């Protein structure tokens, strides 16, 4: 089973996406800011990242830049 990290500060949207992905059989980790996302990326096995560009503490681009130092997980950047 693949594990997806979904990073977004919108709690309603993360709940909705979590529900949809778990119904399809994926493991889902949720983070609501960049620091939480990086902590999870360092401590958990993540196969794929859905990453919002606009986060409360940083940008998705900064998170992506930092995670590339230690992970090659595929990333899709999301933006409203």
Short mmCIF file of C-alpha atoms in Angstrom, two decimals:
data_model
loop_
_atom_site.label_atom_id
_atom_site.label_comp_id
_atom_site.label_asym_id
_atom_site.label_seq_id
_atom_site.Cartn_x
_atom_site.Cartn_y
_atom_site.Cartn_z
CA UNK A 1 0.00 0.00 0.00
CA UNK A 2 1.39 3.40 -0.98
CA UNK A 3 1.49 6.20 1.58
CA UNK A 4 0.58 9.72 0.52
CA UNK A 5 1.46 12.82 2.51
CA UNK A 6 -1.14 15.52 1.96
CA UNK A 7 -0.04 18.99 3.10
CA UNK A 8 -2.66 21.74 3.29
CA UNK A 9 -3.77 24.19 5.98
CA UNK A 10 -7.46 23.83 5.05
CA UNK A 11 -8.76 21.26 7.56
CA UNK A 12 -12.04 20.68 5.69
CA UNK A 13 -10.18 19.91 2.47
CA UNK A 14 -7.66 17.62 4.18
CA UNK A 15 -10.51 15.66 5.78
CA UNK A 16 -12.23 15.29 2.40
CA UNK A 17 -9.08 14.19 0.56
CA UNK A 18 -8.13 11.84 3.43
CA UNK A 19 -11.52 10.15 3.17
CA UNK A 20 -11.31 9.77 -0.62
CA UNK A 21 -7.75 8.42 -0.65
CA UNK A 22 -8.24 5.94 2.18
CA UNK A 23 -11.36 4.59 0.45
CA UNK A 24 -9.12 3.86 -2.54
CA UNK A 25 -6.71 1.92 -0.35
CA UNK A 26 -3.93 4.47 0.19
CA UNK A 27 -2.28 5.19 3.48
CA UNK A 28 -2.60 8.91 4.17
CA UNK A 29 -0.58 11.19 6.41
CA UNK A 30 -1.79 14.76 6.95
CA UNK A 31 0.19 17.90 7.70
CA UNK A 32 -1.22 21.40 8.08
CA UNK A 33 2.01 23.39 7.79
CA UNK A 34 5.49 23.08 6.33
CA UNK A 35 7.30 22.16 9.55
CA UNK A 36 4.87 19.32 10.26
CA UNK A 37 5.27 18.10 6.68
CA UNK A 38 9.07 18.05 6.91
CA UNK A 39 8.93 16.24 10.27
CA UNK A 40 6.71 13.54 8.75
CA UNK A 41 8.89 13.26 5.66
CA UNK A 42 11.94 12.67 7.86
CA UNK A 43 10.27 10.09 10.12
CA UNK A 44 7.79 8.17 7.97
CA UNK A 45 7.95 6.26 4.70
CA UNK A 46 6.19 8.49 2.17
CA UNK A 47 5.68 7.38 -1.42
CA UNK A 48 4.01 10.50 -2.79
CA UNK A 49 3.39 14.08 -1.65
CA UNK A 50 0.45 16.37 -2.41
CA UNK A 51 1.73 19.80 -1.36
CA UNK A 52 -0.19 23.07 -1.18
CA UNK A 53 1.84 26.07 -2.37
CA UNK A 54 0.33 28.44 0.24
CA UNK A 55 1.05 27.30 3.80
CA UNK A 56 0.81 29.36 7.00
CA UNK A 57 4.47 29.10 8.04
CA UNK A 58 6.31 28.78 4.71
CA UNK A 59 5.62 28.09 1.05
CA UNK A 60 5.24 24.76 -0.66
CA UNK A 61 8.24 25.69 -2.82
CA UNK A 62 10.43 26.06 0.29
CA UNK A 63 9.19 22.72 1.65
CA UNK A 64 9.95 21.09 -1.71
CA UNK A 65 13.44 22.58 -1.78
CA UNK A 66 14.18 21.29 1.73
CA UNK A 67 12.74 17.83 1.17
CA UNK A 68 14.82 17.34 -1.97
CA UNK A 69 17.91 17.30 0.26
CA UNK A 70 16.81 13.92 1.68
CA UNK A 71 13.91 12.53 -0.38
CA UNK A 72 13.10 11.76 -4.00
CA UNK A 73 9.38 11.13 -3.39
CA UNK A 74 7.25 12.42 -6.26
CA UNK A 75 5.51 15.73 -5.46
CA UNK A 76 2.48 17.44 -6.94
CA UNK A 77 2.16 21.12 -6.03
CA UNK A 78 -1.40 22.38 -5.50
CA UNK A 79 -2.60 25.96 -5.72
CA UNK A 80 -5.99 27.61 -5.60
#
